[in-house]
Short mmCIF file of C-alpha atoms in Angstrom, two decimals:
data_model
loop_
_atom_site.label_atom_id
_atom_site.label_comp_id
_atom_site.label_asym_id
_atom_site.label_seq_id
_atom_site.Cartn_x
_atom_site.Cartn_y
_atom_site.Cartn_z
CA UNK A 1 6.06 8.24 15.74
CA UNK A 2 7.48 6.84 12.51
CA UNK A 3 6.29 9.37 9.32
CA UNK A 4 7.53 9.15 6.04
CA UNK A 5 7.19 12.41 3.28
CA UNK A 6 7.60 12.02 -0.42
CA UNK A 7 8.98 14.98 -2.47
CA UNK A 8 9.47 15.52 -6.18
CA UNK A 9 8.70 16.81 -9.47
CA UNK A 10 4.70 17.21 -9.62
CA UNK A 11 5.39 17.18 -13.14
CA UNK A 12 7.17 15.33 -15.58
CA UNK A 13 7.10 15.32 -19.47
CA UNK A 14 6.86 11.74 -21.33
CA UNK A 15 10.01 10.07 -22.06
CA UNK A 16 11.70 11.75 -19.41
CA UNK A 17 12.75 10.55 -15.91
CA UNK A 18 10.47 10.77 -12.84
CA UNK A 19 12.42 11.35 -9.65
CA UNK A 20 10.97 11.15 -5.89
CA UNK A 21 12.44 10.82 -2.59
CA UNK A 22 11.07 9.81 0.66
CA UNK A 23 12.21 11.58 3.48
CA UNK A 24 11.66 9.29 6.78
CA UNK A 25 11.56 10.63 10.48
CA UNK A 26 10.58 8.76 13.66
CA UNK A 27 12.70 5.53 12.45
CA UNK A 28 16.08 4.74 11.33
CA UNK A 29 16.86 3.06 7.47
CA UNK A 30 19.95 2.09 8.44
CA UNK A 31 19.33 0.27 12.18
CA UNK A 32 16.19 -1.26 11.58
CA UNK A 33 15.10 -4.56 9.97
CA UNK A 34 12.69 -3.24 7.34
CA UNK A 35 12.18 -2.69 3.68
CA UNK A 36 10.98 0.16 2.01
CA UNK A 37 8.54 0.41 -0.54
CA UNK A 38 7.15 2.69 -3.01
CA UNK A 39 3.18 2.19 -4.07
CA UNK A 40 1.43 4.33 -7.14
CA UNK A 41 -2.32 4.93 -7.17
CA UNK A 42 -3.51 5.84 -10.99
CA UNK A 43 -6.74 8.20 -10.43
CA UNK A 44 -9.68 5.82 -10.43
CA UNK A 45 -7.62 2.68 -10.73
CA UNK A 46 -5.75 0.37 -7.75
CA UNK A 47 -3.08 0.36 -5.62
CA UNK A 48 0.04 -1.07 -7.32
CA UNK A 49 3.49 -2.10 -5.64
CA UNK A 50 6.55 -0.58 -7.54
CA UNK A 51 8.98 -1.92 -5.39
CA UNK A 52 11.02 -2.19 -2.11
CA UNK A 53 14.68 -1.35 -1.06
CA UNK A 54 16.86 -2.89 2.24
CA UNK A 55 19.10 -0.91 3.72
CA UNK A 56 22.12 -2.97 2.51
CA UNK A 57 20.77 -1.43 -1.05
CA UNK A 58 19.08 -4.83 -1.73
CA UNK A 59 16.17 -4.28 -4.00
CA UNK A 60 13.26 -6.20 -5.32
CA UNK A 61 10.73 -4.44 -8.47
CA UNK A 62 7.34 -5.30 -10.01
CA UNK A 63 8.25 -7.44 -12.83
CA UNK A 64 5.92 -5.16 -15.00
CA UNK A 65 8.02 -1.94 -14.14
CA UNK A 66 11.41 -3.72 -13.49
CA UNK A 67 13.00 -2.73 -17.05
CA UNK A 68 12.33 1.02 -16.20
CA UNK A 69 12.78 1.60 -12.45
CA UNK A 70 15.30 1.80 -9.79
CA UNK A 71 15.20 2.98 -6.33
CA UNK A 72 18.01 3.47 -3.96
CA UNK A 73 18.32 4.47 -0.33
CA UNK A 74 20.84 6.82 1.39
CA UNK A 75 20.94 5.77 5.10
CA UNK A 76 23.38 9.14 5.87
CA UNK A 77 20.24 11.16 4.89
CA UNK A 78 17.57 8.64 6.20
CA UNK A 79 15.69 8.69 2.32
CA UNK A 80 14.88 6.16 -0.09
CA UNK A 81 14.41 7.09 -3.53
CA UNK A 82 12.91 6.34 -6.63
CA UNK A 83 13.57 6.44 -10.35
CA UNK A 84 11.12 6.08 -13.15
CA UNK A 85 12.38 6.24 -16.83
CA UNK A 86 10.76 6.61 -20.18
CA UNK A 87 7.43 7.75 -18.38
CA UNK A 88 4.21 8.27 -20.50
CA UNK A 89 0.56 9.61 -19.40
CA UNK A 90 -0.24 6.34 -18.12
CA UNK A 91 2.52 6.67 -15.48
CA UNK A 92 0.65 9.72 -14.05
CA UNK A 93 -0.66 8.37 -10.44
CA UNK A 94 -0.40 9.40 -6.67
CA UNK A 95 3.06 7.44 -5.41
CA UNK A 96 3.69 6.36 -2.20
CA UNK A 97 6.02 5.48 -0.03
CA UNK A 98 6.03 2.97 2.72
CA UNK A 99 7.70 0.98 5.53
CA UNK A 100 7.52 -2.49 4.36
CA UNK A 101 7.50 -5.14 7.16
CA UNK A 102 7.03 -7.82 4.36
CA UNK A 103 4.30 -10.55 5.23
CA UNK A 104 3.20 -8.33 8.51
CA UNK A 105 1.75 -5.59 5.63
CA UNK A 106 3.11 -1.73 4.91
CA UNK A 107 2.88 0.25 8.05
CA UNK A 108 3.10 3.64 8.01
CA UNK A 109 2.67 5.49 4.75
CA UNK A 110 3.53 8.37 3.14
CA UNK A 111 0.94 10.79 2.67
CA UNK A 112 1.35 10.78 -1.24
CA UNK A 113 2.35 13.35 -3.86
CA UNK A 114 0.75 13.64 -7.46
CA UNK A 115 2.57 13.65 -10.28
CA UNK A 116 1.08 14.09 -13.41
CA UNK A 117 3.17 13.12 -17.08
CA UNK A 118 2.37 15.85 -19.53
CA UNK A 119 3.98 17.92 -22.19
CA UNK B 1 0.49 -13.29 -11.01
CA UNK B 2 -1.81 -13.89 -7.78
CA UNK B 3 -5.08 -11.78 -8.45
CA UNK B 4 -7.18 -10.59 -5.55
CA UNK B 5 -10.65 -9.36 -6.29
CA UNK B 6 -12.62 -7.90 -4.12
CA UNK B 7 -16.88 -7.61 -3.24
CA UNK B 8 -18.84 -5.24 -3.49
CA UNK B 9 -17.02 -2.42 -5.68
CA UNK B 10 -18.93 -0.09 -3.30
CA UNK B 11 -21.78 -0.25 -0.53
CA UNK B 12 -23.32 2.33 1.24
CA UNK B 13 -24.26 2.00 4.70
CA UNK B 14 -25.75 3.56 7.85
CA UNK B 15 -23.65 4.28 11.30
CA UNK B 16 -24.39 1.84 13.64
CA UNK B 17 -24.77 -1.00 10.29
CA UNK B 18 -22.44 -3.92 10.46
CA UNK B 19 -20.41 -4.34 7.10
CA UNK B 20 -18.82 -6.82 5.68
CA UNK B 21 -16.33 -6.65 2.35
CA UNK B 22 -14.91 -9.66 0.70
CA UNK B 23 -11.61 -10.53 -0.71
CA UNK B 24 -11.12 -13.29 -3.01
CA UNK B 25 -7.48 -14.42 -4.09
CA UNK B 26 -6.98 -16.62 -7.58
CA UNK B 27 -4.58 -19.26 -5.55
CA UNK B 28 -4.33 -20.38 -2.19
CA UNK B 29 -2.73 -17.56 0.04
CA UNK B 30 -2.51 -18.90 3.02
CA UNK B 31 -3.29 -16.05 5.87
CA UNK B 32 -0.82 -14.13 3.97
CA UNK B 33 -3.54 -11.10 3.59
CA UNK B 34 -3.66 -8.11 4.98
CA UNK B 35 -6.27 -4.79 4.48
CA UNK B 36 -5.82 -1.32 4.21
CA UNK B 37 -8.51 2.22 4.69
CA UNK B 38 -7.62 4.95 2.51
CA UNK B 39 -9.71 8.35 3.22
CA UNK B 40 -9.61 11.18 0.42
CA UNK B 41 -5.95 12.90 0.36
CA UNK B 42 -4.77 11.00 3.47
CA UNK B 43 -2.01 8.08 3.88
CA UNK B 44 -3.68 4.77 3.90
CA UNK B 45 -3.83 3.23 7.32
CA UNK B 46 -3.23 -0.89 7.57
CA UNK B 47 -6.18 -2.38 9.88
CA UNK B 48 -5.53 -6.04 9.48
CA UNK B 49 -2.48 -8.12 8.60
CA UNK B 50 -1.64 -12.12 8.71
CA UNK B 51 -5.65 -11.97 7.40
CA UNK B 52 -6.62 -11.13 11.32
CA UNK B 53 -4.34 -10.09 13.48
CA UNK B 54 -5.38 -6.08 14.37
CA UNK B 55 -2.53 -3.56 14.08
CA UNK B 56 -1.87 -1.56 16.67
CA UNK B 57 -3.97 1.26 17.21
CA UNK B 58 -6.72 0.23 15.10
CA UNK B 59 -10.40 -0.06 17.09
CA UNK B 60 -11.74 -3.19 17.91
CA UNK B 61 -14.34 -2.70 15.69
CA UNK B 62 -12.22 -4.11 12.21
CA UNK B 63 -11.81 -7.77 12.60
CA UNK B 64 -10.85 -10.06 9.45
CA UNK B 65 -10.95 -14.05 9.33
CA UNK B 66 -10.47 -16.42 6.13
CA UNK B 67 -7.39 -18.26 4.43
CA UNK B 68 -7.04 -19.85 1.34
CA UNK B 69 -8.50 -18.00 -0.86
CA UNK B 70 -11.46 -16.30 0.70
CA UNK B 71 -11.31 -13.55 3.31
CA UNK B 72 -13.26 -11.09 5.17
CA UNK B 73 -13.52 -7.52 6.75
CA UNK B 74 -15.98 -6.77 8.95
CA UNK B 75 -16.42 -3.42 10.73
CA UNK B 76 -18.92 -4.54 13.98
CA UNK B 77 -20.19 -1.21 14.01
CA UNK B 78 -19.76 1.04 11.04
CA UNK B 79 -18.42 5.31 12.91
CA UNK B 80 -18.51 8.23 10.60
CA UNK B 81 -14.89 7.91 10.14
CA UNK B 82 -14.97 4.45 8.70
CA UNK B 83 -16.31 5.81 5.25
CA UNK B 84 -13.54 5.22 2.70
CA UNK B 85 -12.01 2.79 1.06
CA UNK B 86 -10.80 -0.40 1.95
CA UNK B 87 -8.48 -2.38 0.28
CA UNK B 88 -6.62 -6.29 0.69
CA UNK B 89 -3.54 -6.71 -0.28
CA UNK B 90 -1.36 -10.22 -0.58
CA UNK B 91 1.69 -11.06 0.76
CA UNK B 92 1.86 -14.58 0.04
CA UNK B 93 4.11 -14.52 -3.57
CA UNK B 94 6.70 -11.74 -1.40
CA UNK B 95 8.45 -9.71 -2.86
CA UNK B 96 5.87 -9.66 -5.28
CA UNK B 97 2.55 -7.90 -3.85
CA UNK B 98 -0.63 -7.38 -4.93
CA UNK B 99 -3.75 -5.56 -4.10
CA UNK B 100 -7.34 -5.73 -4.05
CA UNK B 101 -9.21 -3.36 -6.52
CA UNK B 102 -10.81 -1.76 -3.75
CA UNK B 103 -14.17 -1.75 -1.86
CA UNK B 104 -16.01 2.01 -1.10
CA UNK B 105 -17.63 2.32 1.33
CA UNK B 106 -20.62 5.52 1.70
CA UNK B 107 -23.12 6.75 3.75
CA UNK B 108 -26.36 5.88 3.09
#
């Protein structure tokens, strides 16, 4: 059974740097022929992609976030990670992370893990 | 930017009540459509990809049809654990994906 755990920071102060990992179990990054996505949730507001990682390092990002986020993946470790700079308030959101299998949807995902940008 | 809206915002239903939730997409999409359930403080679960083709797992229950732009969900016969929300989500401009703004769905 493929499961996938985010960790991080809860909380992050604006202009800083929010950094979560996803921990995956059940699969393998490095054999398989998936992406690997991350997804935030603002409270009350929809689902938006971030962005999605191969295991070659490959990435693609949301045009709207692409100036301000990178994600990497560490196939020794079997994690994907993500970076988030200059945050503000509207940045706070549950994030997700996900096994993307591109056209076929994202399949499983992460539970979810809040984090909130505040001084 | 392909935007998918989605109809109702919210519904409330009995068990037992067949439901149906629209998705709308602003361009052709093809079958490239998919839908998710997210339940309160839990992962969100696909149902439906390829607009209907039923992921594993998933009861019989969930079917989806449509392509182009218009698409549908339809739970046959809504179970207590089917209250949440459901949500589409496009695959057609990959990498770039979008979702639905989401449909609620409540007991009556």
């Amino acid at each position: 059974q493929v499961q996938l755990q985010e960790s991080g920071p809860g909380l992050v102060k604006p202009s800083q740097t929010l950094s979560l990992t996803c921990t995956v179990s059940g699969d393998s990054i490095s054999s398989g022929y998936y992406y690997w996505s991350w997804i935030r949730q603002p409270a009350g507001k929809g689902l938006e992609w971030i962005g999605r990682i191969y295991k070659s390092g490959s990435t693609n990002y949301n045009p709207s976030l692409k100036s301000r986020v990178t994600i990497s993946v560490d196939t020794s470790k079997n994690q994907f990670s993500l970076r988030l700079s200059s945050v503000t308030a509207a940045d706070t959101a549950v994030y997700y992370c996900a096994r993307d299998k591109d056209w076929r949807g994202f399949d499983p995902w992460g539970q979810g893990t809040q984090v909130t940008v505040s001084s | 930017d392909i935007q998918m809206t989605q109809s109702p915002s919210s519904l409330s239903a009995s068990v037992g009540d067949r439901v149906t939730i629209t998705c709308r997409a602003s361009q052709s999409i093809s079958s490239y459509l998919n839908w998710y359930q997210r339940k309160p403080g839990k992962a969100p679960k696909l149902l439906i990809y390829a607009a209907s083709s039923l992921q594993s797992g998933v009861p019989s229950r969930f079917s989806g049809s449509g392509s182009g732009t218009d698409f549908t969900l339809t739970i046959s016969s809504l179970q207590p654990e089917d209250f949440a929300t459901y949500y589409c989500q496009q695959t057609y401009s990959t990498p770039i994906f979008t979702f639905g703004p989401g449909t609620k769905v409540d007991i009556k």
